[in-house]
Structure formats: C-alpha cells, structure tokens
PDB file of C-alpha atoms in Angstrom:
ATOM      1  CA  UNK A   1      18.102   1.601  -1.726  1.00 47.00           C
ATOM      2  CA  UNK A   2      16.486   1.148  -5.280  1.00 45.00           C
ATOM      3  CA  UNK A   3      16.502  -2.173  -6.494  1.00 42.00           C
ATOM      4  CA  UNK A   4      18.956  -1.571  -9.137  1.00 42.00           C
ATOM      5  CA  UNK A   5      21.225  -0.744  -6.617  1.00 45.00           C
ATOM      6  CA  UNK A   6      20.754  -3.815  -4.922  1.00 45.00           C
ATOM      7  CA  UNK A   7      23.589  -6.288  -6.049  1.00 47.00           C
ATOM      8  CA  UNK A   8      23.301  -8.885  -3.946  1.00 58.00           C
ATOM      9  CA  UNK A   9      19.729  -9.786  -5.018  1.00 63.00           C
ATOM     10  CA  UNK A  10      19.377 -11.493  -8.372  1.00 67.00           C
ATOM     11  CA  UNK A  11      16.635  -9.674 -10.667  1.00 70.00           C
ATOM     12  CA  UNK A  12      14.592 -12.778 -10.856  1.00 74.00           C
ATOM     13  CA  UNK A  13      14.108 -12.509  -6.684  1.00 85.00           C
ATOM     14  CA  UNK A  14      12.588  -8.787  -7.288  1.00 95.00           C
ATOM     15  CA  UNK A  15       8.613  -8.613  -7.738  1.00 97.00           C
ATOM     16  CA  UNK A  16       7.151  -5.986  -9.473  1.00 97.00           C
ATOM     17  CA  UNK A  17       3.884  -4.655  -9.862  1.00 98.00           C
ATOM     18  CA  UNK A  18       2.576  -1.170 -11.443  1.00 98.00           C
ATOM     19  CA  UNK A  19      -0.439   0.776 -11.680  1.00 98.00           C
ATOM     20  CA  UNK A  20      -1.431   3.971 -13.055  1.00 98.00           C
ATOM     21  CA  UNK A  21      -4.099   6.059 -11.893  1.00 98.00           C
ATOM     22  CA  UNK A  22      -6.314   8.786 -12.777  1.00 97.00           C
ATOM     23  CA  UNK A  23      -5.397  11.035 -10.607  1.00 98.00           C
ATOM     24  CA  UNK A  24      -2.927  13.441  -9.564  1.00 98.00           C
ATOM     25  CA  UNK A  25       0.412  12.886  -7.773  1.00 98.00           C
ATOM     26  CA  UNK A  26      -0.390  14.754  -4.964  1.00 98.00           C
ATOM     27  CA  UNK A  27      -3.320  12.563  -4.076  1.00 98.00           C
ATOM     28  CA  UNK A  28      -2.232   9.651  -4.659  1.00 98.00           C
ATOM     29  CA  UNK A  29       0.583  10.728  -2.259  1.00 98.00           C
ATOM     30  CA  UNK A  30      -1.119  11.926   0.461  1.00 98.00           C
ATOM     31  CA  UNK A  31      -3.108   8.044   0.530  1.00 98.00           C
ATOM     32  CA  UNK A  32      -0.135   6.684   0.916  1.00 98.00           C
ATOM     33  CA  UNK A  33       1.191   9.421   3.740  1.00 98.00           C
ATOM     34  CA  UNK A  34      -1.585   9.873   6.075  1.00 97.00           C
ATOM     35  CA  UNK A  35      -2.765   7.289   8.549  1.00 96.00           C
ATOM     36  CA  UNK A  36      -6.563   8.109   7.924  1.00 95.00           C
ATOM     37  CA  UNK A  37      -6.258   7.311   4.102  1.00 96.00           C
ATOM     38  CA  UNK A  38      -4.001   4.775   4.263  1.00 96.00           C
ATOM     39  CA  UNK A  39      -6.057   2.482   6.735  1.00 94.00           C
ATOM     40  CA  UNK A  40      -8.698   2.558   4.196  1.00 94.00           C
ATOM     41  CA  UNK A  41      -7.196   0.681   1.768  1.00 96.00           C
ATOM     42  CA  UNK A  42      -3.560  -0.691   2.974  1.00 96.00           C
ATOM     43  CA  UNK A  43      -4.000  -4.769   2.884  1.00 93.00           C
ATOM     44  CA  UNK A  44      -5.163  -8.274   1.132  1.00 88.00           C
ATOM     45  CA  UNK A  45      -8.890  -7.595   0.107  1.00 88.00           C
ATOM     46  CA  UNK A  46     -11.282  -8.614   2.908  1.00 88.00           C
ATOM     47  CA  UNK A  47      -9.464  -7.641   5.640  1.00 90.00           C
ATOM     48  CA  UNK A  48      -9.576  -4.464   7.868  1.00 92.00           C
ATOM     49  CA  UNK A  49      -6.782  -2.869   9.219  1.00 94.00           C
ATOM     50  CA  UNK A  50      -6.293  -1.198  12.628  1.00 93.00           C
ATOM     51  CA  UNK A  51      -3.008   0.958  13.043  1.00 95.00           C
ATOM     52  CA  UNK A  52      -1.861   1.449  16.350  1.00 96.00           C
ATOM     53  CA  UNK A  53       1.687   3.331  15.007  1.00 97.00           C
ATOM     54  CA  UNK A  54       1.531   5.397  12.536  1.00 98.00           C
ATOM     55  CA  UNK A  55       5.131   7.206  11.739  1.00 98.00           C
ATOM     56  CA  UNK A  56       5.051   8.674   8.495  1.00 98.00           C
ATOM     57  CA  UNK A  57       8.775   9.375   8.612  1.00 98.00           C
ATOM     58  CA  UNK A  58      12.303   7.853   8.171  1.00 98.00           C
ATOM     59  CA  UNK A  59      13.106   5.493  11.048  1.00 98.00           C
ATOM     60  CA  UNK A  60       9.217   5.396  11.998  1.00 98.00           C
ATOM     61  CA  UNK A  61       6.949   2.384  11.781  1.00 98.00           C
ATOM     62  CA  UNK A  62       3.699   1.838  10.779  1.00 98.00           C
ATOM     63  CA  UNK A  63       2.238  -1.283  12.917  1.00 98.00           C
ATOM     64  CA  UNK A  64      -1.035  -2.438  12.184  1.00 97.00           C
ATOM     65  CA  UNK A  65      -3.965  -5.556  12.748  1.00 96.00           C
ATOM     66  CA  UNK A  66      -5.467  -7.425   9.869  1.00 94.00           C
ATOM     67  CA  UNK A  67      -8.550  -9.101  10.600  1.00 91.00           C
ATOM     68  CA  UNK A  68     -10.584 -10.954   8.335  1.00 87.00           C
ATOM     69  CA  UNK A  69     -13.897 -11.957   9.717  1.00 85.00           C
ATOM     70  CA  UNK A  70     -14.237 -14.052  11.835  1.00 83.00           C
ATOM     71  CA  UNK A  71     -10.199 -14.674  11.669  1.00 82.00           C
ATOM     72  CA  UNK A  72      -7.868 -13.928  14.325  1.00 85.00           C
ATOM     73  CA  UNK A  73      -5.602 -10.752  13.783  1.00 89.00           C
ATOM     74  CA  UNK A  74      -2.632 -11.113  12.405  1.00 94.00           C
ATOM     75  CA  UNK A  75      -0.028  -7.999  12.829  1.00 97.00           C
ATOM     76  CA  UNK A  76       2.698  -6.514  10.486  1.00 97.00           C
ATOM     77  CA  UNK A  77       5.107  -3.609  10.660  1.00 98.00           C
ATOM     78  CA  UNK A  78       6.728  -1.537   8.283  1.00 98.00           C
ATOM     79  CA  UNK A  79       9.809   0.327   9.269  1.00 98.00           C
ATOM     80  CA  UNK A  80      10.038   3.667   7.040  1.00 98.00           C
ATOM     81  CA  UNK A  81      13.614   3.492   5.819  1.00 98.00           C
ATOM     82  CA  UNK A  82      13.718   6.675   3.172  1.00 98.00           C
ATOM     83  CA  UNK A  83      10.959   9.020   2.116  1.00 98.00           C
ATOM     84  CA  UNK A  84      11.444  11.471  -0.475  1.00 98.00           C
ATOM     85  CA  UNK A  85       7.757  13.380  -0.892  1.00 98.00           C
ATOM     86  CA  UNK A  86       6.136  13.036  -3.109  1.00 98.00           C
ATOM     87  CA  UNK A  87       8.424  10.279  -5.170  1.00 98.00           C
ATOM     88  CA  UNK A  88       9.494   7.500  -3.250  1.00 98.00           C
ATOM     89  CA  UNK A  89       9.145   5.349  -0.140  1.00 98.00           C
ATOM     90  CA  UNK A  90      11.313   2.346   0.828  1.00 98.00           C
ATOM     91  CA  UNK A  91      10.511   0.649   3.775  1.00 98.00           C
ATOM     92  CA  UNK A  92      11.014  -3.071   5.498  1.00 98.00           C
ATOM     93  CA  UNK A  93       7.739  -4.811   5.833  1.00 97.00           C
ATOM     94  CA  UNK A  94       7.175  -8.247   8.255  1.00 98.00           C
ATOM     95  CA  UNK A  95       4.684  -9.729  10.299  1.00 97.00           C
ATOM     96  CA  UNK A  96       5.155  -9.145  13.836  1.00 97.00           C
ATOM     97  CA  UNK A  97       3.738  -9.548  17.092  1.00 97.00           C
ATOM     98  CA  UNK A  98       1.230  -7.572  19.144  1.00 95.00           C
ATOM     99  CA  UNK A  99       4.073  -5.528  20.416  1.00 96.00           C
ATOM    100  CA  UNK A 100       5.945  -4.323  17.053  1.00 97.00           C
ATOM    101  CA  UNK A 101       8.469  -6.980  17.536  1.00 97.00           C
ATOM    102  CA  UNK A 102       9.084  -9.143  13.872  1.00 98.00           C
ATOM    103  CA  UNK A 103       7.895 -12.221  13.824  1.00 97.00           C
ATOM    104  CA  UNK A 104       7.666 -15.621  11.549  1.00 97.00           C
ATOM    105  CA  UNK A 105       4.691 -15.659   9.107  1.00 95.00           C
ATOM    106  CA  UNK A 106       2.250 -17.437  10.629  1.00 92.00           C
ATOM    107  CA  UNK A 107       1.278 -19.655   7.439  1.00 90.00           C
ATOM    108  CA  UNK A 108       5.049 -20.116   6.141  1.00 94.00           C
ATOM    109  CA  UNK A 109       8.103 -20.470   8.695  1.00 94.00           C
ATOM    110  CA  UNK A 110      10.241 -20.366   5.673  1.00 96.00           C
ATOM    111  CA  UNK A 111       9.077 -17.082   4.482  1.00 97.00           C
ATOM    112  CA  UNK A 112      11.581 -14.439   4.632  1.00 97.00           C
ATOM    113  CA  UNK A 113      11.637 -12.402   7.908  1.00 97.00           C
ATOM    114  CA  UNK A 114      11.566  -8.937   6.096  1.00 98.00           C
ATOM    115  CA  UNK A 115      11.018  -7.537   2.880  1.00 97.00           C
ATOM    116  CA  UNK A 116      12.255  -4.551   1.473  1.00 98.00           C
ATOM    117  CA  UNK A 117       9.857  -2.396  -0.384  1.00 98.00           C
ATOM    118  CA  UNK A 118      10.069   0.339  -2.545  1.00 98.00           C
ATOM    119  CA  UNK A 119       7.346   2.510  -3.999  1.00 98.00           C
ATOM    120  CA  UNK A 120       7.717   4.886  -6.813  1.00 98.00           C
ATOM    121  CA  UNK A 121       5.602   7.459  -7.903  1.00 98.00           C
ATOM    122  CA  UNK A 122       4.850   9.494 -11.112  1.00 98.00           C
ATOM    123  CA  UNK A 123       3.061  12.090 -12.640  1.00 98.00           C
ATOM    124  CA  UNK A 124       2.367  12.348 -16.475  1.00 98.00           C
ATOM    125  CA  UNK A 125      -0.972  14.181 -18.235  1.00 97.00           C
ATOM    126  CA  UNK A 126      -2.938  13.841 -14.862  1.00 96.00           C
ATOM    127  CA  UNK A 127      -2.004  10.402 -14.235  1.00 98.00           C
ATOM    128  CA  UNK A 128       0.087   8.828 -11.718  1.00 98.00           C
ATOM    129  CA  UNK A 129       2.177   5.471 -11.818  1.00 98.00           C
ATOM    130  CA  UNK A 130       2.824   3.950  -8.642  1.00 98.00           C
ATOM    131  CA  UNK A 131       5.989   1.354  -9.610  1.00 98.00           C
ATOM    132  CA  UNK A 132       6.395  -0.840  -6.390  1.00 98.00           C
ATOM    133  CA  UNK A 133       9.386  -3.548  -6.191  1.00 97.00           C
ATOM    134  CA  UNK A 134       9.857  -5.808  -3.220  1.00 97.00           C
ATOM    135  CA  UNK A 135      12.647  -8.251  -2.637  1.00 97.00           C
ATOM    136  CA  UNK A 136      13.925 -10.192   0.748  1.00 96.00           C
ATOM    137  CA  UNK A 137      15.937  -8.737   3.009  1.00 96.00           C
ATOM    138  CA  UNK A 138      18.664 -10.504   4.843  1.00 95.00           C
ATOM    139  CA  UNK A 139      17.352 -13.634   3.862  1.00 95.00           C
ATOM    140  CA  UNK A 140      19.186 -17.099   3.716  1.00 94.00           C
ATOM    141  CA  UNK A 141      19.095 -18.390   0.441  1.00 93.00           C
ATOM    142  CA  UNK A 142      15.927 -20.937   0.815  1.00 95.00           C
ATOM    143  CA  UNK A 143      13.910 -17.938   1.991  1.00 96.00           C
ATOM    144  CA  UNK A 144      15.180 -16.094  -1.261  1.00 94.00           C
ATOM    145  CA  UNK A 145      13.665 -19.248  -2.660  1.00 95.00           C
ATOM    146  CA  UNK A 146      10.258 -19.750  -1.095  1.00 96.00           C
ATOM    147  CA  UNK A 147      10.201 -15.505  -2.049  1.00 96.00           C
ATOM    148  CA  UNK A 148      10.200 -16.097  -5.637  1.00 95.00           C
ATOM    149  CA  UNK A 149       7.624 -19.021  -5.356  1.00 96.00           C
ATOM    150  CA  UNK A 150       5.307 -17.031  -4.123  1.00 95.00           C
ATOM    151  CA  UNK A 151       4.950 -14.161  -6.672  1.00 96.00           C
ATOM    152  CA  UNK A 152       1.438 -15.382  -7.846  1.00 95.00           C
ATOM    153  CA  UNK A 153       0.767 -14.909  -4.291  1.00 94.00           C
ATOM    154  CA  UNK A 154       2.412 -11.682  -4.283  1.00 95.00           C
ATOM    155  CA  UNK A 155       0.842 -10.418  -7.188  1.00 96.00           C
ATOM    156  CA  UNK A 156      -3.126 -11.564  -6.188  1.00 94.00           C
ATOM    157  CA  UNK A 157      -2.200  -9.910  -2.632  1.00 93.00           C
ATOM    158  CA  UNK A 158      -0.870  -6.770  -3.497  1.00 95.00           C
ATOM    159  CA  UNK A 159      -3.000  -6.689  -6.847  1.00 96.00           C
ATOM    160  CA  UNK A 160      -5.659  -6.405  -4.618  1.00 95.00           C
ATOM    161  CA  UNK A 161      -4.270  -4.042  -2.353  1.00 96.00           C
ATOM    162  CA  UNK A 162      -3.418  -1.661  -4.949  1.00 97.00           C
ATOM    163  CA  UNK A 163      -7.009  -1.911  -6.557  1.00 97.00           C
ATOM    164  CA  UNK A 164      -8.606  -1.299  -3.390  1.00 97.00           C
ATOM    165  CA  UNK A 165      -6.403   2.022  -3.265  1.00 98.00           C
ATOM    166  CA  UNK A 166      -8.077   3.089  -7.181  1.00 97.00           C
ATOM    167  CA  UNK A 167     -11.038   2.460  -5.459  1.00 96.00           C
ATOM    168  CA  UNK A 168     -10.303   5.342  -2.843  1.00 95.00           C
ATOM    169  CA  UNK A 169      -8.696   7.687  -5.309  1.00 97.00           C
ATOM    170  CA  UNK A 170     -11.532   7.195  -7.723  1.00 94.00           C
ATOM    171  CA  UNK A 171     -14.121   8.226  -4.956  1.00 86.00           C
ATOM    172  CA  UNK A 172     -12.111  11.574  -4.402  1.00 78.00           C
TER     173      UNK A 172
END
C-alpha cells in the first residue's frame, strides 16, 4: 500500500528520502533484487551485513546480521509484502531476533515494532530515482511519536545507506 493510500497515518509521520542515479533502471533494480548485490550495500555505514534469508518475493523475508566492529550483531527482517519488477517494493522492516522472530529495538523500547517501507523506482534520460517512504506500522500513538522524532536519525541512516548503494552502481 502506497503511502497516499495510507489514511490512517498523518503525512507528517511519513519520511521520505530520494535519490537519483546515473544509471539505468534495470541495474539499479537488480541491487536491490539479488542477495549478492544487495548485501553489499543494504545498512547504516560501517556495518556489514550477513543474510541468512534471502526471499526476493511477496510473503518472503530477507533476515540479516549487522555488525559493526567490534559490536555485537544486531538482526532485522524485512517481510516482502508487494513487488512489482522493476517499479516498486513495499515491505515491513524490524529488528528481530536470531531466529526471524520481531523484536524491540535494542537502543529504543519505544520505537515502533515495524515499519512499512516502500521503494519506488524510475527511469528518465539514463537516470533512475529511487523515491523511498517509510511510516509505522501498527503502532500506538507514542511510537507514531518517537517515529517522527527520529527522522534526522532516519535520514543520516538511510542517507548513508542509499549512498553506499551509488557507490556500487557507480563501480558497475
């Protein structure tokens, strides 16, 4: 479900964040739908990640390991709710535990258990825009709260995540 489409979530609750790339739709989707690309740049900057699920599908999940050094791991899940190659991608994201199950985030009890995410891409001239919104899911109404406090956060974390992916489609 677009975020448009989501009623029950005031506008000011939605983060946003864009990029465009030089680079053609069709690669920027495939780092985005295969495990070997998407390990390489998925994540905060300074952190490796380590799949152990990768389900590039509707209903599939994606659970993974970030480790900073010299930091213990700390796990998150997505659960693939729509894909619609090579345009759009809407999945729940949370931390979880070592066995896929969701969990609390370890630094914030407060913060909401999922988030909804949705990526949209397009091509124009060569270029691609990647359009990602992300909003709480189920969340009680603090949660909603400590959400939209933390959109500096969001916007350093996946700021970096999506520069670290220009750095992979600029070395292709």
């Amino acid at each position: 479900m677009s975020a448009s489409k989501q009623k029950s979530i005031p506008a000011h609750v939605v983060f946003e964040i864009d990029r465009i790339y030089d680079a053609p739709l069709a690669l920027v989707w495939a780092a985005w739908s295969e495990r070997e690309q998407f390990e390489t740049w998925w994540g905060p900057k300074g952190c490796t990640i380590c799949a152990t699920r990768f389900e590039f599908r509707p209903g599939g999940f994606f659970h993974y390991a970030m480790q900073f050094e010299n930091g213990p791991h700390t796990w998150g899940r997505f659960v693939y709710l729509d894909i619609s190659a090579p345009q759009r991608i809407t999945w729940l994201n949370s931390f979880s535990n070592e066995g896929c199950g969701i969990a609390r985030a370890p630094f914030d009890p407060a913060i909401p258990l999922e988030i909804l995410n949705e990526v949209t891409l397009s091509e124009r001239n060569g270029k691609t825009t990647v359009a990602l919104r992300a909003w709480p899911h189920g969340a009680e109404d603090h949660e909603r709260a400590v959400f939209e406090g933390m959109f500096a956060s969001l916007k350093q974390g996946y700021g970096g995540t999506l520069d670290q992916l220009g750095d992979v489609l600029s070395d292709r």
